[in-house]
């Protein structure tokens, strides 16, 4: 059997062997957890989000399934990952990571929380998923830290948007890596799951760019979480991996989708990303638009104080450096 690409092995070794010792990482992960859940619950006020939630077939009942926060739904973990992931991302208000590739690492909570709830509820009922463990919030936080790290470190030096791919490919890979361990897979099986995420068809970024910008950008992360959990469950059932999925000549990810370039790594995996992740505290918008919205809000109040509106603005001069 072929040896796994070193990039794949490093991820699975990190997931299984690295111990998170940073208090700052765990403290930040708690805030990210609450922030992401808050974003998800707020999204339930919007019918365009709510219409996508729930079971695929109405009336489906899943014993010990994944509970969807703020709703009555109890779903299988695959659809549960889609539901939670889509809720978290819908308003573009959860955390942010800006590098060669940008993204929102708390998107991974869609898969992590769905799997944690399903595994724990099943095992409380006498099941043996993931070695029979009932997970604690600390297990969820550790999975979040590692998912943040995989997505964020890959994003530091590698631009997926420059080759037309959407950044949620990194959500799929990171979620597959950490949920594989949560479901009790060993290091080699986790490598199998990671390779399946890389070989899976990757989404084009076109739904985020004119002239095709549309609402898929709000559920793309949920779809990535869903694919990750689905692929891990296939490995749980005995499906193998694609060992040289990145480096295979002609047919590998690098040659097929990344213009022949290999991933560059600025730093080894640790807890750097969670410790330095950005929160969107003020406004639900792209991070680089926060200051513009703040300025517009201030100007709006000043205009109102003098009895004016935006219609009275003759000219806008924008100076930057």
mmCIF file of C-alpha atoms in Angstrom:
data_model
loop_
_atom_site.group_PDB
_atom_site.id
_atom_site.type_symbol
_atom_site.label_atom_id
_atom_site.label_comp_id
_atom_site.label_asym_id
_atom_site.label_seq_id
_atom_site.Cartn_x
_atom_site.Cartn_y
_atom_site.Cartn_z
ATOM 1 C CA UNK A 1 0.000 0.000 0.000
ATOM 2 C CA UNK A 2 1.231 3.514 -0.787
ATOM 3 C CA UNK A 3 2.489 5.718 2.017
ATOM 4 C CA UNK A 4 0.236 8.657 2.802
ATOM 5 C CA UNK A 5 1.232 12.103 1.624
ATOM 6 C CA UNK A 6 3.266 13.704 4.421
ATOM 7 C CA UNK A 7 0.775 16.583 4.574
ATOM 8 C CA UNK A 8 -1.977 14.057 5.373
ATOM 9 C CA UNK A 9 0.073 12.215 7.990
ATOM 10 C CA UNK A 10 0.952 15.455 9.761
ATOM 11 C CA UNK A 11 -2.738 16.292 10.157
ATOM 12 C CA UNK A 12 -3.696 12.894 11.561
ATOM 13 C CA UNK A 13 -0.683 12.833 13.912
ATOM 14 C CA UNK A 14 -1.660 16.290 15.150
ATOM 15 C CA UNK A 15 -5.262 15.245 15.776
ATOM 16 C CA UNK A 16 -4.330 12.080 17.672
ATOM 17 C CA UNK A 17 -1.042 12.874 19.389
ATOM 18 C CA UNK A 18 -0.824 16.596 20.073
ATOM 19 C CA UNK A 19 -1.913 17.725 23.538
ATOM 20 C CA UNK A 20 -3.454 21.188 23.794
ATOM 21 C CA UNK A 21 -1.898 22.828 26.847
ATOM 22 C CA UNK A 22 -2.712 26.471 26.131
ATOM 23 C CA UNK A 23 -5.150 28.034 28.607
ATOM 24 C CA UNK A 24 -5.599 30.917 26.181
ATOM 25 C CA UNK A 25 -6.679 28.504 23.442
ATOM 26 C CA UNK A 26 -9.304 26.853 25.663
ATOM 27 C CA UNK A 27 -10.545 30.202 27.006
ATOM 28 C CA UNK A 28 -10.870 31.551 23.468
ATOM 29 C CA UNK A 29 -12.541 28.336 22.297
ATOM 30 C CA UNK A 30 -15.238 28.821 24.942
ATOM 31 C CA UNK A 31 -15.916 32.289 23.606
ATOM 32 C CA UNK A 32 -15.926 31.020 20.026
ATOM 33 C CA UNK A 33 -18.367 28.264 21.031
ATOM 34 C CA UNK A 34 -20.797 30.767 22.593
ATOM 35 C CA UNK A 35 -20.322 33.265 19.770
ATOM 36 C CA UNK A 36 -21.020 30.655 17.074
ATOM 37 C CA UNK A 37 -24.098 29.340 18.879
ATOM 38 C CA UNK A 38 -25.358 32.896 19.262
ATOM 39 C CA UNK A 39 -24.912 33.481 15.537
ATOM 40 C CA UNK A 40 -26.818 30.274 14.830
ATOM 41 C CA UNK A 41 -29.724 31.142 17.095
ATOM 42 C CA UNK A 42 -29.976 34.639 15.629
ATOM 43 C CA UNK A 43 -30.197 33.146 12.128
ATOM 44 C CA UNK A 44 -33.455 31.446 13.100
ATOM 45 C CA UNK A 45 -35.133 34.848 12.768
ATOM 46 C CA UNK A 46 -34.627 34.656 9.006
ATOM 47 C CA UNK A 47 -36.993 32.530 6.945
ATOM 48 C CA UNK A 48 -34.465 32.043 4.138
ATOM 49 C CA UNK A 49 -32.270 30.156 6.588
ATOM 50 C CA UNK A 50 -35.066 28.316 8.386
ATOM 51 C CA UNK A 51 -36.496 26.931 5.134
ATOM 52 C CA UNK A 52 -33.309 24.872 4.652
ATOM 53 C CA UNK A 53 -33.399 23.295 8.106
ATOM 54 C CA UNK A 54 -34.985 20.107 9.376
ATOM 55 C CA UNK A 55 -35.137 16.530 8.086
ATOM 56 C CA UNK A 56 -34.771 15.824 4.391
ATOM 57 C CA UNK A 57 -37.999 13.821 4.519
ATOM 58 C CA UNK A 58 -40.579 15.467 6.765
ATOM 59 C CA UNK A 59 -41.496 13.361 9.760
ATOM 60 C CA UNK A 60 -38.240 11.403 9.865
ATOM 61 C CA UNK A 61 -37.342 10.353 13.406
ATOM 62 C CA UNK A 62 -33.741 9.525 14.314
ATOM 63 C CA UNK A 63 -33.242 7.684 17.629
ATOM 64 C CA UNK A 64 -30.620 9.463 19.756
ATOM 65 C CA UNK A 65 -29.929 11.814 16.877
ATOM 66 C CA UNK A 66 -28.347 15.251 16.726
ATOM 67 C CA UNK A 67 -30.419 18.012 18.290
ATOM 68 C CA UNK A 68 -30.525 21.281 16.365
ATOM 69 C CA UNK A 69 -30.287 24.230 18.782
ATOM 70 C CA UNK A 70 -33.327 26.475 18.894
ATOM 71 C CA UNK A 71 -35.498 24.034 16.939
ATOM 72 C CA UNK A 72 -37.457 20.840 17.669
ATOM 73 C CA UNK A 73 -35.408 18.871 15.121
ATOM 74 C CA UNK A 74 -33.506 15.702 15.985
ATOM 75 C CA UNK A 75 -31.583 14.595 12.897
ATOM 76 C CA UNK A 76 -28.976 12.132 11.697
ATOM 77 C CA UNK A 77 -25.453 13.518 12.220
ATOM 78 C CA UNK A 78 -24.882 14.196 8.511
ATOM 79 C CA UNK A 79 -27.932 16.409 8.100
ATOM 80 C CA UNK A 80 -27.420 17.708 11.622
ATOM 81 C CA UNK A 81 -23.974 18.959 10.601
ATOM 82 C CA UNK A 82 -25.534 20.767 7.646
ATOM 83 C CA UNK A 83 -28.220 22.354 9.818
ATOM 84 C CA UNK A 84 -25.901 23.578 12.572
ATOM 85 C CA UNK A 85 -23.183 24.653 10.141
ATOM 86 C CA UNK A 86 -25.634 26.623 8.014
ATOM 87 C CA UNK A 87 -27.152 28.341 11.041
ATOM 88 C CA UNK A 88 -23.754 29.429 12.329
ATOM 89 C CA UNK A 89 -22.622 30.878 8.985
ATOM 90 C CA UNK A 90 -25.887 32.342 7.724
ATOM 91 C CA UNK A 91 -25.430 35.901 8.980
ATOM 92 C CA UNK A 92 -21.687 36.181 8.270
ATOM 93 C CA UNK A 93 -21.199 37.075 11.937
ATOM 94 C CA UNK A 94 -19.074 34.222 13.330
ATOM 95 C CA UNK A 95 -15.296 34.371 13.733
ATOM 96 C CA UNK A 96 -12.827 35.195 10.988
ATOM 97 C CA UNK A 97 -9.314 34.264 9.852
ATOM 98 C CA UNK A 98 -7.476 36.434 7.337
ATOM 99 C CA UNK A 99 -4.395 35.155 5.537
ATOM 100 C CA UNK A 100 -3.484 34.037 2.009
ATOM 101 C CA UNK A 101 -6.901 32.373 2.208
ATOM 102 C CA UNK A 102 -9.653 33.748 4.413
ATOM 103 C CA UNK A 103 -12.358 31.844 6.197
ATOM 104 C CA UNK A 104 -14.351 31.307 9.357
ATOM 105 C CA UNK A 105 -12.919 28.452 11.428
ATOM 106 C CA UNK A 106 -15.911 28.190 13.764
ATOM 107 C CA UNK A 107 -17.811 26.867 10.736
ATOM 108 C CA UNK A 108 -16.334 23.532 11.839
ATOM 109 C CA UNK A 109 -18.554 23.538 14.914
ATOM 110 C CA UNK A 110 -21.377 22.360 12.634
ATOM 111 C CA UNK A 111 -19.748 18.949 12.250
ATOM 112 C CA UNK A 112 -18.158 18.845 15.703
ATOM 113 C CA UNK A 113 -21.321 19.589 17.678
ATOM 114 C CA UNK A 114 -23.477 17.326 15.524
ATOM 115 C CA UNK A 115 -21.133 14.366 16.043
ATOM 116 C CA UNK A 116 -20.574 15.065 19.746
ATOM 117 C CA UNK A 117 -24.302 15.138 20.480
ATOM 118 C CA UNK A 118 -25.129 12.062 18.403
ATOM 119 C CA UNK A 119 -22.247 9.994 19.780
ATOM 120 C CA UNK A 120 -22.964 10.985 23.387
ATOM 121 C CA UNK A 121 -26.721 10.427 23.221
ATOM 122 C CA UNK A 122 -26.248 7.090 21.491
ATOM 123 C CA UNK A 123 -23.719 5.920 24.066
ATOM 124 C CA UNK A 124 -25.886 7.015 26.983
ATOM 125 C CA UNK A 125 -28.534 4.745 25.473
ATOM 126 C CA UNK A 126 -26.107 1.799 25.487
ATOM 127 C CA UNK A 127 -24.327 2.310 22.179
ATOM 128 C CA UNK A 128 -20.620 1.913 21.513
ATOM 129 C CA UNK A 129 -19.860 4.747 19.132
ATOM 130 C CA UNK A 130 -16.427 6.321 19.442
ATOM 131 C CA UNK A 131 -15.312 3.692 21.961
ATOM 132 C CA UNK A 132 -18.457 4.257 23.991
ATOM 133 C CA UNK A 133 -17.480 7.694 25.277
ATOM 134 C CA UNK A 134 -19.911 10.330 26.454
ATOM 135 C CA UNK A 135 -18.230 13.560 25.455
ATOM 136 C CA UNK A 136 -17.750 16.595 27.616
ATOM 137 C CA UNK A 137 -17.633 20.205 26.513
ATOM 138 C CA UNK A 138 -13.850 20.102 26.900
ATOM 139 C CA UNK A 139 -13.759 17.399 24.207
ATOM 140 C CA UNK A 140 -15.749 19.716 21.941
ATOM 141 C CA UNK A 141 -13.437 22.638 22.694
ATOM 142 C CA UNK A 142 -10.339 20.532 21.963
ATOM 143 C CA UNK A 143 -11.814 19.438 18.640
ATOM 144 C CA UNK A 144 -12.568 23.078 17.848
ATOM 145 C CA UNK A 145 -9.004 24.151 18.642
ATOM 146 C CA UNK A 146 -7.589 21.470 16.363
ATOM 147 C CA UNK A 147 -10.049 22.172 13.556
ATOM 148 C CA UNK A 148 -9.257 25.886 13.798
ATOM 149 C CA UNK A 149 -5.567 25.039 13.610
ATOM 150 C CA UNK A 150 -5.806 22.802 10.552
ATOM 151 C CA UNK A 151 -7.967 25.250 8.608
ATOM 152 C CA UNK A 152 -6.005 28.309 9.700
ATOM 153 C CA UNK A 153 -2.492 26.952 9.188
ATOM 154 C CA UNK A 154 -3.386 25.720 5.718
ATOM 155 C CA UNK A 155 -4.802 29.182 4.968
ATOM 156 C CA UNK A 156 -1.698 31.101 6.077
ATOM 157 C CA UNK A 157 0.328 30.547 2.904
ATOM 158 C CA UNK A 158 -2.071 28.867 0.457
ATOM 159 C CA UNK A 159 -4.679 30.745 -1.560
ATOM 160 C CA UNK A 160 -7.535 28.605 -2.805
ATOM 161 C CA UNK A 161 -9.545 31.533 -4.176
ATOM 162 C CA UNK A 162 -6.745 32.274 -6.663
ATOM 163 C CA UNK A 163 -7.440 28.948 -8.349
ATOM 164 C CA UNK A 164 -11.206 29.503 -8.190
ATOM 165 C CA UNK A 165 -11.927 27.232 -5.223
ATOM 166 C CA UNK A 166 -14.008 28.233 -2.235
ATOM 167 C CA UNK A 167 -12.390 28.290 1.194
ATOM 168 C CA UNK A 168 -14.920 25.810 2.613
ATOM 169 C CA UNK A 169 -12.701 23.025 1.245
ATOM 170 C CA UNK A 170 -10.685 23.697 4.406
ATOM 171 C CA UNK A 171 -13.784 23.286 6.580
ATOM 172 C CA UNK A 172 -14.399 19.910 4.991
ATOM 173 C CA UNK A 173 -10.822 18.768 5.589
ATOM 174 C CA UNK A 174 -10.557 20.088 9.150
ATOM 175 C CA UNK A 175 -13.974 18.752 10.169
ATOM 176 C CA UNK A 176 -13.192 15.340 8.690
ATOM 177 C CA UNK A 177 -9.927 15.205 10.631
ATOM 178 C CA UNK A 178 -11.354 15.982 14.065
ATOM 179 C CA UNK A 179 -14.689 14.167 13.767
ATOM 180 C CA UNK A 180 -12.821 11.039 12.675
ATOM 181 C CA UNK A 181 -11.173 10.885 16.084
ATOM 182 C CA UNK A 182 -14.475 11.719 17.805
ATOM 183 C CA UNK A 183 -16.023 8.687 16.121
ATOM 184 C CA UNK A 184 -13.246 6.436 17.407
ATOM 185 C CA UNK A 185 -11.131 6.061 14.289
ATOM 186 C CA UNK A 186 -7.409 5.431 14.723
ATOM 187 C CA UNK A 187 -4.627 7.493 13.217
ATOM 188 C CA UNK A 188 -4.497 5.585 9.927
ATOM 189 C CA UNK A 189 -8.274 5.668 9.520
ATOM 190 C CA UNK A 190 -8.217 9.391 10.236
ATOM 191 C CA UNK A 191 -5.731 9.742 7.381
ATOM 192 C CA UNK A 192 -8.195 7.825 5.203
ATOM 193 C CA UNK A 193 -10.968 10.252 6.115
ATOM 194 C CA UNK A 194 -8.772 13.291 5.432
ATOM 195 C CA UNK A 195 -7.832 11.945 2.000
ATOM 196 C CA UNK A 196 -11.488 11.358 1.192
ATOM 197 C CA UNK A 197 -12.153 15.018 1.996
ATOM 198 C CA UNK A 198 -9.378 16.139 -0.362
ATOM 199 C CA UNK A 199 -10.480 13.884 -3.224
ATOM 200 C CA UNK A 200 -14.102 14.970 -2.881
ATOM 201 C CA UNK A 201 -15.278 17.447 -5.524
ATOM 202 C CA UNK A 202 -14.368 20.926 -4.259
ATOM 203 C CA UNK A 203 -16.826 23.845 -4.569
ATOM 204 C CA UNK A 204 -16.147 26.682 -6.973
ATOM 205 C CA UNK A 205 -16.036 30.154 -5.505
ATOM 206 C CA UNK A 206 -18.351 31.538 -8.182
ATOM 207 C CA UNK A 207 -21.346 31.819 -5.823
ATOM 208 C CA UNK A 208 -19.432 34.446 -3.819
ATOM 209 C CA UNK A 209 -18.455 36.625 -6.789
ATOM 210 C CA UNK A 210 -20.343 38.847 -9.227
ATOM 211 C CA UNK A 211 -22.283 38.179 -11.369
ATOM 212 C CA UNK A 212 -23.328 34.984 -9.557
ATOM 213 C CA UNK A 213 -23.303 35.968 -5.881
ATOM 214 C CA UNK A 214 -26.174 34.196 -4.148
ATOM 215 C CA UNK A 215 -27.336 32.593 -0.911
ATOM 216 C CA UNK A 216 -25.287 29.427 -1.321
ATOM 217 C CA UNK A 217 -22.469 31.396 0.287
ATOM 218 C CA UNK A 218 -24.505 31.239 3.505
ATOM 219 C CA UNK A 219 -24.924 27.451 3.511
ATOM 220 C CA UNK A 220 -21.682 26.408 1.816
ATOM 221 C CA UNK A 221 -19.984 25.840 5.171
ATOM 222 C CA UNK A 222 -22.900 23.725 6.350
ATOM 223 C CA UNK A 223 -22.541 21.660 3.202
ATOM 224 C CA UNK A 224 -18.812 21.213 3.904
ATOM 225 C CA UNK A 225 -19.587 20.014 7.447
ATOM 226 C CA UNK A 226 -22.155 17.619 6.035
ATOM 227 C CA UNK A 227 -19.718 16.181 3.496
ATOM 228 C CA UNK A 228 -17.045 15.768 6.162
ATOM 229 C CA UNK A 229 -19.298 13.764 8.496
ATOM 230 C CA UNK A 230 -20.650 11.686 5.612
ATOM 231 C CA UNK A 231 -17.143 10.768 4.448
ATOM 232 C CA UNK A 232 -15.961 9.902 7.965
ATOM 233 C CA UNK A 233 -18.946 7.608 8.437
ATOM 234 C CA UNK A 234 -17.988 5.801 5.246
ATOM 235 C CA UNK A 235 -14.526 5.179 6.699
ATOM 236 C CA UNK A 236 -16.181 3.977 9.925
ATOM 237 C CA UNK A 237 -17.902 1.347 7.782
ATOM 238 C CA UNK A 238 -14.559 0.193 6.370
ATOM 239 C CA UNK A 239 -13.971 2.409 3.353
ATOM 240 C CA UNK A 240 -10.290 3.089 2.700
ATOM 241 C CA UNK A 241 -8.433 6.201 1.705
ATOM 242 C CA UNK A 242 -6.522 7.690 -1.213
ATOM 243 C CA UNK A 243 -2.951 7.823 0.165
ATOM 244 C CA UNK A 244 -1.353 10.151 -2.401
ATOM 245 C CA UNK A 245 -4.427 12.261 -3.082
ATOM 246 C CA UNK A 246 -2.368 15.462 -3.003
ATOM 247 C CA UNK A 247 0.894 14.477 -4.683
ATOM 248 C CA UNK A 248 -0.165 11.925 -7.308
ATOM 249 C CA UNK A 249 1.046 13.029 -10.734
ATOM 250 C CA UNK A 250 -1.636 14.282 -13.143
ATOM 251 C CA UNK A 251 -4.597 13.064 -11.039
ATOM 252 C CA UNK A 252 -3.699 14.450 -7.599
ATOM 253 C CA UNK A 253 -5.068 17.624 -6.020
ATOM 254 C CA UNK A 254 -1.932 19.650 -6.689
ATOM 255 C CA UNK A 255 -1.752 18.896 -10.410
ATOM 256 C CA UNK A 256 -5.487 18.920 -11.029
ATOM 257 C CA UNK A 257 -6.724 21.847 -8.924
ATOM 258 C CA UNK A 258 -3.735 23.760 -7.534
ATOM 259 C CA UNK A 259 -1.738 24.513 -10.699
ATOM 260 C CA UNK A 260 0.955 22.028 -9.733
ATOM 261 C CA UNK A 261 1.944 23.927 -6.589
ATOM 262 C CA UNK A 262 2.420 22.161 -3.273
ATOM 263 C CA UNK A 263 1.106 23.553 -0.013
ATOM 264 C CA UNK A 264 3.433 25.859 1.874
ATOM 265 C CA UNK A 265 3.490 25.835 5.669
ATOM 266 C CA UNK A 266 4.510 28.799 7.779
ATOM 267 C CA UNK A 267 4.385 26.968 11.096
ATOM 268 C CA UNK A 268 3.679 23.515 12.597
ATOM 269 C CA UNK A 269 0.237 22.697 13.977
ATOM 270 C CA UNK A 270 -0.388 23.806 17.548
ATOM 271 C CA UNK A 271 -2.956 26.212 18.990
ATOM 272 C CA UNK A 272 -1.895 29.420 17.229
ATOM 273 C CA UNK A 273 -5.076 29.948 15.221
ATOM 274 C CA UNK A 274 -7.533 29.710 18.106
ATOM 275 C CA UNK A 275 -5.319 32.007 20.161
ATOM 276 C CA UNK A 276 -5.345 34.652 17.412
ATOM 277 C CA UNK A 277 -8.732 34.255 15.717
ATOM 278 C CA UNK A 278 -10.734 37.424 15.010
ATOM 279 C CA UNK A 279 -14.244 38.085 16.316
ATOM 280 C CA UNK A 280 -16.810 40.199 14.488
ATOM 281 C CA UNK A 281 -17.931 42.128 17.554
ATOM 282 C CA UNK A 282 -19.801 45.048 16.015
ATOM 283 C CA UNK A 283 -21.486 44.132 12.741
ATOM 284 C CA UNK A 284 -22.530 41.040 10.754
ATOM 285 C CA UNK A 285 -20.459 41.765 7.668
ATOM 286 C CA UNK A 286 -17.161 40.926 6.023
ATOM 287 C CA UNK A 287 -14.343 41.719 8.448
ATOM 288 C CA UNK A 288 -12.788 44.264 6.098
ATOM 289 C CA UNK A 289 -16.130 46.118 5.965
ATOM 290 C CA UNK A 290 -16.438 46.621 9.724
ATOM 291 C CA UNK A 291 -14.810 50.070 9.756
ATOM 292 C CA UNK A 292 -16.861 51.283 6.785
ATOM 293 C CA UNK A 293 -20.112 50.281 8.465
ATOM 294 C CA UNK A 294 -19.038 51.920 11.711
ATOM 295 C CA UNK A 295 -18.256 55.139 9.846
ATOM 296 C CA UNK A 296 -21.610 55.047 8.027
ATOM 297 C CA UNK A 297 -23.471 54.598 11.302
ATOM 298 C CA UNK A 298 -21.683 57.573 12.883
ATOM 299 C CA UNK A 299 -22.341 59.790 9.857
ATOM 300 C CA UNK A 300 -26.002 58.745 9.809
ATOM 301 C CA UNK A 301 -26.440 59.920 13.405
ATOM 302 C CA UNK A 302 -24.656 63.210 12.716
ATOM 303 C CA UNK A 303 -26.877 63.875 9.702
ATOM 304 C CA UNK A 304 -29.985 63.139 11.737
ATOM 305 C CA UNK A 305 -28.874 65.606 14.408
ATOM 306 C CA UNK A 306 -28.794 68.436 11.835
ATOM 307 C CA UNK A 307 -31.972 67.364 10.074
ATOM 308 C CA UNK A 308 -30.263 65.927 7.026
ATOM 309 C CA UNK A 309 -30.279 62.541 5.242
ATOM 310 C CA UNK A 310 -28.022 60.694 2.830
ATOM 311 C CA UNK A 311 -29.884 62.435 -0.002
ATOM 312 C CA UNK A 312 -28.260 65.714 1.095
ATOM 313 C CA UNK A 313 -24.708 64.415 0.595
ATOM 314 C CA UNK A 314 -23.188 66.096 -2.447
ATOM 315 C CA UNK A 315 -19.776 64.481 -2.483
ATOM 316 C CA UNK A 316 -17.830 61.746 -0.687
ATOM 317 C CA UNK A 317 -14.028 61.877 -0.533
ATOM 318 C CA UNK A 318 -12.373 58.633 0.592
ATOM 319 C CA UNK A 319 -8.723 58.930 1.571
ATOM 320 C CA UNK A 320 -6.767 55.800 2.340
ATOM 321 C CA UNK A 321 -3.150 54.653 2.598
#
